Amino acid sequence: MFKRIILAYDGSATSKLALNLLLTSLKPGYDSEIYVTSVFSHIPDYLSFDDASYEELVAKATVHTQHIADEAVATLNEAGYTAVETEVLDGPAYKAILSVSEAREADLILMGSRGLSDLSGMLLGSTSHRVVRRATCPVLIAR
């Protein structure tokens, strides 16, 4: 059984499929910890004119991303899962997901096949593909 599960969640259709897969595959009450991990793209500091406006941009992105993670947590809590935490990070999504996975010593990463960045995924390689190639634990992709 998987003890520590990373659920990469960005509110996209496939991340919602990953959430539903978790709900149907793991019954509440198992001794599993779920880490809902949501990531926003790093905001380059050259986009702002001063430190205060840059900090404001980061704060807004953090609040928005936390709201997305909270949606998944609410769904999990309503289904009876209690050992749920959120991780809201900035940066490339695959690096953030792998970082949380390593820090939490994850037994499984669960994520959607396509997130909200389809164009960059087609050009540079998808987040899920990069996570699968670099993860040190099993990765389950919902599609």
mmCIF file with all atom_site columns, C-alpha atoms in Angstrom:
data_model
loop_
_atom_site.group_PDB
_atom_site.id
_atom_site.type_symbol
_atom_site.label_atom_id
_atom_site.label_alt_id
_atom_site.label_comp_id
_atom_site.label_asym_id
_atom_site.label_entity_id
_atom_site.label_seq_id
_atom_site.pdbx_PDB_ins_code
_atom_site.Cartn_x
_atom_site.Cartn_y
_atom_site.Cartn_z
_atom_site.occupancy
_atom_site.B_iso_or_equiv
_atom_site.pdbx_formal_charge
_atom_site.auth_seq_id
_atom_site.auth_comp_id
_atom_site.auth_asym_id
_atom_site.auth_atom_id
_atom_site.pdbx_PDB_model_num
ATOM 1   C CA . MET A 1 1   ? 0.000   0.000  0.000   1.00 0.00 ? 1   MET A CA 1
ATOM 2   C CA . PHE A 1 2   ? 1.147   3.535  -0.698  1.00 0.00 ? 2   PHE A CA 1
ATOM 3   C CA . LYS A 1 3   ? 1.891   5.482  2.481   1.00 0.00 ? 3   LYS A CA 1
ATOM 4   C CA . ARG A 1 4   ? 2.794   8.918  1.050   1.00 0.00 ? 4   ARG A CA 1
ATOM 5   C CA . ILE A 1 5   ? 1.037   10.065 -2.101  1.00 0.00 ? 5   ILE A CA 1
ATOM 6   C CA . ILE A 1 6   ? 1.740   13.229 -4.067  1.00 0.00 ? 6   ILE A CA 1
ATOM 7   C CA . LEU A 1 7   ? -1.321  14.450 -5.979  1.00 0.00 ? 7   LEU A CA 1
ATOM 8   C CA . ALA A 1 8   ? -0.156  17.010 -8.549  1.00 0.00 ? 8   ALA A CA 1
ATOM 9   C CA . TYR A 1 9   ? -3.203  19.220 -8.992  1.00 0.00 ? 9   TYR A CA 1
ATOM 10  C CA . ASP A 1 10  ? -3.684  22.316 -11.140 1.00 0.00 ? 10  ASP A CA 1
ATOM 11  C CA . GLY A 1 11  ? -7.446  22.279 -11.612 1.00 0.00 ? 11  GLY A CA 1
ATOM 12  C CA . SER A 1 12  ? -7.189  21.031 -15.203 1.00 0.00 ? 12  SER A CA 1
ATOM 13  C CA . ALA A 1 13  ? -9.479  18.304 -16.521 1.00 0.00 ? 13  ALA A CA 1
ATOM 14  C CA . THR A 1 14  ? -6.767  15.649 -16.306 1.00 0.00 ? 14  THR A CA 1
ATOM 15  C CA . SER A 1 15  ? -5.723  16.633 -12.784 1.00 0.00 ? 15  SER A CA 1
ATOM 16  C CA . LYS A 1 16  ? -9.385  16.227 -11.808 1.00 0.00 ? 16  LYS A CA 1
ATOM 17  C CA . LEU A 1 17  ? -9.240  12.758 -13.382 1.00 0.00 ? 17  LEU A CA 1
ATOM 18  C CA . ALA A 1 18  ? -6.192  12.031 -11.206 1.00 0.00 ? 18  ALA A CA 1
ATOM 19  C CA . LEU A 1 19  ? -8.125  13.188 -8.142  1.00 0.00 ? 19  LEU A CA 1
ATOM 20  C CA . ASN A 1 20  ? -11.060 10.942 -9.064  1.00 0.00 ? 20  ASN A CA 1
ATOM 21  C CA . LEU A 1 21  ? -8.680  8.037  -9.639  1.00 0.00 ? 21  LEU A CA 1
ATOM 22  C CA . LEU A 1 22  ? -7.344  8.543  -6.133  1.00 0.00 ? 22  LEU A CA 1
ATOM 23  C CA . LEU A 1 23  ? -10.868 8.683  -4.706  1.00 0.00 ? 23  LEU A CA 1
ATOM 24  C CA . THR A 1 24  ? -11.846 5.406  -6.380  1.00 0.00 ? 24  THR A CA 1
ATOM 25  C CA . SER A 1 25  ? -8.570  3.565  -5.764  1.00 0.00 ? 25  SER A CA 1
ATOM 26  C CA . LEU A 1 26  ? -7.762  4.367  -2.143  1.00 0.00 ? 26  LEU A CA 1
ATOM 27  C CA . LYS A 1 27  ? -10.408 4.082  0.517   1.00 0.00 ? 27  LYS A CA 1
ATOM 28  C CA . PRO A 1 28  ? -10.454 6.638  3.345   1.00 0.00 ? 28  PRO A CA 1
ATOM 29  C CA . GLY A 1 29  ? -9.083  5.257  6.580   1.00 0.00 ? 29  GLY A CA 1
ATOM 30  C CA . TYR A 1 30  ? -5.938  3.715  5.166   1.00 0.00 ? 30  TYR A CA 1
ATOM 31  C CA . ASP A 1 31  ? -2.841  5.011  6.862   1.00 0.00 ? 31  ASP A CA 1
ATOM 32  C CA . SER A 1 32  ? -1.898  7.140  3.845   1.00 0.00 ? 32  SER A CA 1
ATOM 33  C CA . GLU A 1 33  ? -0.796  10.754 3.713   1.00 0.00 ? 33  GLU A CA 1
ATOM 34  C CA . ILE A 1 34  ? -1.860  12.777 0.681   1.00 0.00 ? 34  ILE A CA 1
ATOM 35  C CA . TYR A 1 35  ? 0.075   15.867 -0.371  1.00 0.00 ? 35  TYR A CA 1
ATOM 36  C CA . VAL A 1 36  ? -1.879  18.008 -2.830  1.00 0.00 ? 36  VAL A CA 1
ATOM 37  C CA . THR A 1 37  ? 0.834   19.806 -4.761  1.00 0.00 ? 37  THR A CA 1
ATOM 38  C CA . SER A 1 38  ? -0.044  22.854 -6.862  1.00 0.00 ? 38  SER A CA 1
ATOM 39  C CA . VAL A 1 39  ? 2.514   24.932 -8.702  1.00 0.00 ? 39  VAL A CA 1
ATOM 40  C CA . PHE A 1 40  ? 2.444   28.352 -10.334 1.00 0.00 ? 40  PHE A CA 1
ATOM 41  C CA . SER A 1 41  ? 4.987   29.449 -12.916 1.00 0.00 ? 41  SER A CA 1
ATOM 42  C CA . HIS A 1 42  ? 7.848   31.493 -11.590 1.00 0.00 ? 42  HIS A CA 1
ATOM 43  C CA . ILE A 1 43  ? 7.206   35.191 -12.125 1.00 0.00 ? 43  ILE A CA 1
ATOM 44  C CA . PRO A 1 44  ? 10.318  36.844 -13.557 1.00 0.00 ? 44  PRO A CA 1
ATOM 45  C CA . ASP A 1 45  ? 11.296  39.830 -11.454 1.00 0.00 ? 45  ASP A CA 1
ATOM 46  C CA . TYR A 1 46  ? 11.833  41.993 -14.545 1.00 0.00 ? 46  TYR A CA 1
ATOM 47  C CA . LEU A 1 47  ? 8.041   42.096 -15.067 1.00 0.00 ? 47  LEU A CA 1
ATOM 48  C CA . SER A 1 48  ? 7.564   44.494 -12.171 1.00 0.00 ? 48  SER A CA 1
ATOM 49  C CA . PHE A 1 49  ? 8.773   48.015 -11.659 1.00 0.00 ? 49  PHE A CA 1
ATOM 50  C CA . ASP A 1 50  ? 9.566   47.766 -7.967  1.00 0.00 ? 50  ASP A CA 1
ATOM 51  C CA . ASP A 1 51  ? 9.924   45.185 -5.222  1.00 0.00 ? 51  ASP A CA 1
ATOM 52  C CA . ALA A 1 52  ? 6.468   45.887 -3.796  1.00 0.00 ? 52  ALA A CA 1
ATOM 53  C CA . SER A 1 53  ? 4.655   45.189 -7.067  1.00 0.00 ? 53  SER A CA 1
ATOM 54  C CA . TYR A 1 54  ? 6.715   42.030 -7.624  1.00 0.00 ? 54  TYR A CA 1
ATOM 55  C CA . GLU A 1 55  ? 5.849   40.791 -4.143  1.00 0.00 ? 55  GLU A CA 1
ATOM 56  C CA . GLU A 1 56  ? 2.203   41.601 -4.846  1.00 0.00 ? 56  GLU A CA 1
ATOM 57  C CA . LEU A 1 57  ? 2.283   39.527 -8.060  1.00 0.00 ? 57  LEU A CA 1
ATOM 58  C CA . VAL A 1 58  ? 3.815   36.579 -6.213  1.00 0.00 ? 58  VAL A CA 1
ATOM 59  C CA . ALA A 1 59  ? 1.287   36.913 -3.387  1.00 0.00 ? 59  ALA A CA 1
ATOM 60  C CA . LYS A 1 60  ? -1.636  36.942 -5.834  1.00 0.00 ? 60  LYS A CA 1
ATOM 61  C CA . ALA A 1 61  ? -0.273  33.910 -7.690  1.00 0.00 ? 61  ALA A CA 1
ATOM 62  C CA . THR A 1 62  ? 0.221   32.093 -4.393  1.00 0.00 ? 62  THR A CA 1
ATOM 63  C CA . VAL A 1 63  ? -3.333  32.845 -3.212  1.00 0.00 ? 63  VAL A CA 1
ATOM 64  C CA . HIS A 1 64  ? -4.808  31.762 -6.553  1.00 0.00 ? 64  HIS A CA 1
ATOM 65  C CA . THR A 1 65  ? -2.805  28.525 -6.574  1.00 0.00 ? 65  THR A CA 1
ATOM 66  C CA . GLN A 1 66  ? -3.702  27.825 -2.933  1.00 0.00 ? 66  GLN A CA 1
ATOM 67  C CA . HIS A 1 67  ? -7.372  28.209 -3.876  1.00 0.00 ? 67  HIS A CA 1
ATOM 68  C CA . ILE A 1 68  ? -6.931  25.557 -6.588  1.00 0.00 ? 68  ILE A CA 1
ATOM 69  C CA . ALA A 1 69  ? -5.231  23.201 -4.114  1.00 0.00 ? 69  ALA A CA 1
ATOM 70  C CA . ASP A 1 70  ? -7.969  23.863 -1.546  1.00 0.00 ? 70  ASP A CA 1
ATOM 71  C CA . GLU A 1 71  ? -10.595 22.655 -4.045  1.00 0.00 ? 71  GLU A CA 1
ATOM 72  C CA . ALA A 1 72  ? -8.889  19.256 -4.183  1.00 0.00 ? 72  ALA A CA 1
ATOM 73  C CA . VAL A 1 73  ? -8.477  19.172 -0.402  1.00 0.00 ? 73  VAL A CA 1
ATOM 74  C CA . ALA A 1 74  ? -12.180 19.942 0.086   1.00 0.00 ? 74  ALA A CA 1
ATOM 75  C CA . THR A 1 75  ? -13.119 17.093 -2.257  1.00 0.00 ? 75  THR A CA 1
ATOM 76  C CA . LEU A 1 76  ? -10.809 14.710 -0.398  1.00 0.00 ? 76  LEU A CA 1
ATOM 77  C CA . ASN A 1 77  ? -12.095 15.822 3.017   1.00 0.00 ? 77  ASN A CA 1
ATOM 78  C CA . GLU A 1 78  ? -15.722 15.414 1.914   1.00 0.00 ? 78  GLU A CA 1
ATOM 79  C CA . ALA A 1 79  ? -14.887 11.855 0.854   1.00 0.00 ? 79  ALA A CA 1
ATOM 80  C CA . GLY A 1 80  ? -13.443 11.107 4.309   1.00 0.00 ? 80  GLY A CA 1
ATOM 81  C CA . TYR A 1 81  ? -9.718  11.554 3.765   1.00 0.00 ? 81  TYR A CA 1
ATOM 82  C CA . THR A 1 82  ? -8.185  13.300 6.763   1.00 0.00 ? 82  THR A CA 1
ATOM 83  C CA . ALA A 1 83  ? -4.401  13.099 6.330   1.00 0.00 ? 83  ALA A CA 1
ATOM 84  C CA . VAL A 1 84  ? -4.237  15.736 3.587   1.00 0.00 ? 84  VAL A CA 1
ATOM 85  C CA . GLU A 1 85  ? -1.762  18.603 3.285   1.00 0.00 ? 85  GLU A CA 1
ATOM 86  C CA . THR A 1 86  ? -1.094  21.154 0.572   1.00 0.00 ? 86  THR A CA 1
ATOM 87  C CA . GLU A 1 87  ? 2.145   22.237 -1.022  1.00 0.00 ? 87  GLU A CA 1
ATOM 88  C CA . VAL A 1 88  ? 1.978   25.447 -3.083  1.00 0.00 ? 88  VAL A CA 1
ATOM 89  C CA . LEU A 1 89  ? 5.191   26.235 -4.911  1.00 0.00 ? 89  LEU A CA 1
ATOM 90  C CA . ASP A 1 90  ? 6.507   28.345 -7.756  1.00 0.00 ? 90  ASP A CA 1
ATOM 91  C CA . GLY A 1 91  ? 8.825   27.325 -10.541 1.00 0.00 ? 91  GLY A CA 1
ATOM 92  C CA . PRO A 1 92  ? 8.762   24.700 -13.244 1.00 0.00 ? 92  PRO A CA 1
ATOM 93  C CA . ALA A 1 93  ? 6.001   22.270 -12.279 1.00 0.00 ? 93  ALA A CA 1
ATOM 94  C CA . TYR A 1 94  ? 8.017   19.107 -12.829 1.00 0.00 ? 94  TYR A CA 1
ATOM 95  C CA . LYS A 1 95  ? 10.848  20.344 -10.588 1.00 0.00 ? 95  LYS A CA 1
ATOM 96  C CA . ALA A 1 96  ? 8.428   21.347 -7.833  1.00 0.00 ? 96  ALA A CA 1
ATOM 97  C CA . ILE A 1 97  ? 6.586   18.009 -7.982  1.00 0.00 ? 97  ILE A CA 1
ATOM 98  C CA . LEU A 1 98  ? 9.850   16.072 -7.853  1.00 0.00 ? 98  LEU A CA 1
ATOM 99  C CA . SER A 1 99  ? 11.107  18.246 -4.986  1.00 0.00 ? 99  SER A CA 1
ATOM 100 C CA . VAL A 1 100 ? 7.994   17.556 -2.897  1.00 0.00 ? 100 VAL A CA 1
ATOM 101 C CA . SER A 1 101 ? 8.214   13.879 -3.795  1.00 0.00 ? 101 SER A CA 1
ATOM 102 C CA . GLU A 1 102 ? 11.782  13.660 -2.539  1.00 0.00 ? 102 GLU A CA 1
ATOM 103 C CA . ALA A 1 103 ? 11.188  15.786 0.568   1.00 0.00 ? 103 ALA A CA 1
ATOM 104 C CA . ARG A 1 104 ? 8.135   13.739 1.577   1.00 0.00 ? 104 ARG A CA 1
ATOM 105 C CA . GLU A 1 105 ? 9.730   10.424 0.569   1.00 0.00 ? 105 GLU A CA 1
ATOM 106 C CA . ALA A 1 106 ? 6.706   9.696  -1.609  1.00 0.00 ? 106 ALA A CA 1
ATOM 107 C CA . ASP A 1 107 ? 5.645   6.189  -2.520  1.00 0.00 ? 107 ASP A CA 1
ATOM 108 C CA . LEU A 1 108 ? 3.505   7.378  -5.453  1.00 0.00 ? 108 LEU A CA 1
ATOM 109 C CA . ILE A 1 109 ? 3.011   10.458 -7.610  1.00 0.00 ? 109 ILE A CA 1
ATOM 110 C CA . LEU A 1 110 ? -0.449  10.785 -9.134  1.00 0.00 ? 110 LEU A CA 1
ATOM 111 C CA . MET A 1 111 ? -1.026  13.368 -11.859 1.00 0.00 ? 111 MET A CA 1
ATOM 112 C CA . GLY A 1 112 ? -2.882  14.162 -15.048 1.00 0.00 ? 112 GLY A CA 1
ATOM 113 C CA . SER A 1 113 ? -1.397  13.594 -18.474 1.00 0.00 ? 113 SER A CA 1
ATOM 114 C CA . ARG A 1 114 ? -1.875  17.198 -19.544 1.00 0.00 ? 114 ARG A CA 1
ATOM 115 C CA . GLY A 1 115 ? -2.086  20.238 -17.343 1.00 0.00 ? 115 GLY A CA 1
ATOM 116 C CA . LEU A 1 116 ? -2.827  23.835 -18.120 1.00 0.00 ? 116 LEU A CA 1
ATOM 117 C CA . SER A 1 117 ? 0.332   24.398 -20.183 1.00 0.00 ? 117 SER A CA 1
ATOM 118 C CA . ASP A 1 118 ? -0.389  22.344 -23.304 1.00 0.00 ? 118 ASP A CA 1
ATOM 119 C CA . LEU A 1 119 ? 1.528   24.592 -25.715 1.00 0.00 ? 119 LEU A CA 1
ATOM 120 C CA . SER A 1 120 ? 4.755   24.618 -23.725 1.00 0.00 ? 120 SER A CA 1
ATOM 121 C CA . GLY A 1 121 ? 4.352   20.878 -23.201 1.00 0.00 ? 121 GLY A CA 1
ATOM 122 C CA . MET A 1 122 ? 4.231   20.300 -26.935 1.00 0.00 ? 122 MET A CA 1
ATOM 123 C CA . LEU A 1 123 ? 7.305   22.451 -27.467 1.00 0.00 ? 123 LEU A CA 1
ATOM 124 C CA . LEU A 1 124 ? 9.469   21.467 -24.509 1.00 0.00 ? 124 LEU A CA 1
ATOM 125 C CA . GLY A 1 125 ? 8.096   18.164 -23.229 1.00 0.00 ? 125 GLY A CA 1
ATOM 126 C CA . SER A 1 126 ? 5.190   17.729 -20.880 1.00 0.00 ? 126 SER A CA 1
ATOM 127 C CA . THR A 1 127 ? 5.384   17.973 -17.131 1.00 0.00 ? 127 THR A CA 1
ATOM 128 C CA . SER A 1 128 ? 4.111   14.410 -16.736 1.00 0.00 ? 128 SER A CA 1
ATOM 129 C CA . HIS A 1 129 ? 6.756   13.094 -19.137 1.00 0.00 ? 129 HIS A CA 1
ATOM 130 C CA . ARG A 1 130 ? 9.529   14.852 -17.217 1.00 0.00 ? 130 ARG A CA 1
ATOM 131 C CA . VAL A 1 131 ? 8.216   13.602 -13.874 1.00 0.00 ? 131 VAL A CA 1
ATOM 132 C CA . VAL A 1 132 ? 8.002   10.009 -15.147 1.00 0.00 ? 132 VAL A CA 1
ATOM 133 C CA . ARG A 1 133 ? 11.582  10.166 -16.425 1.00 0.00 ? 133 ARG A CA 1
ATOM 134 C CA . ARG A 1 134 ? 13.053  11.617 -13.227 1.00 0.00 ? 134 ARG A CA 1
ATOM 135 C CA . ALA A 1 135 ? 10.931  10.314 -10.337 1.00 0.00 ? 135 ALA A CA 1
ATOM 136 C CA . THR A 1 136 ? 12.376  7.863  -7.832  1.00 0.00 ? 136 THR A CA 1
ATOM 137 C CA . CYS A 1 137 ? 8.960   6.359  -7.071  1.00 0.00 ? 137 CYS A CA 1
ATOM 138 C CA . PRO A 1 138 ? 6.087   5.037  -9.208  1.00 0.00 ? 138 PRO A CA 1
ATOM 139 C CA . VAL A 1 139 ? 4.104   7.628  -11.165 1.00 0.00 ? 139 VAL A CA 1
ATOM 140 C CA . LEU A 1 140 ? 0.472   7.070  -12.117 1.00 0.00 ? 140 LEU A CA 1
ATOM 141 C CA . ILE A 1 141 ? -0.786  9.218  -14.995 1.00 0.00 ? 141 ILE A CA 1
ATOM 142 C CA . ALA A 1 142 ? -4.518  9.828  -15.445 1.00 0.00 ? 142 ALA A CA 1
ATOM 143 C CA . ARG A 1 143 ? -5.837  10.582 -18.920 1.00 0.00 ? 143 ARG A CA 1
#
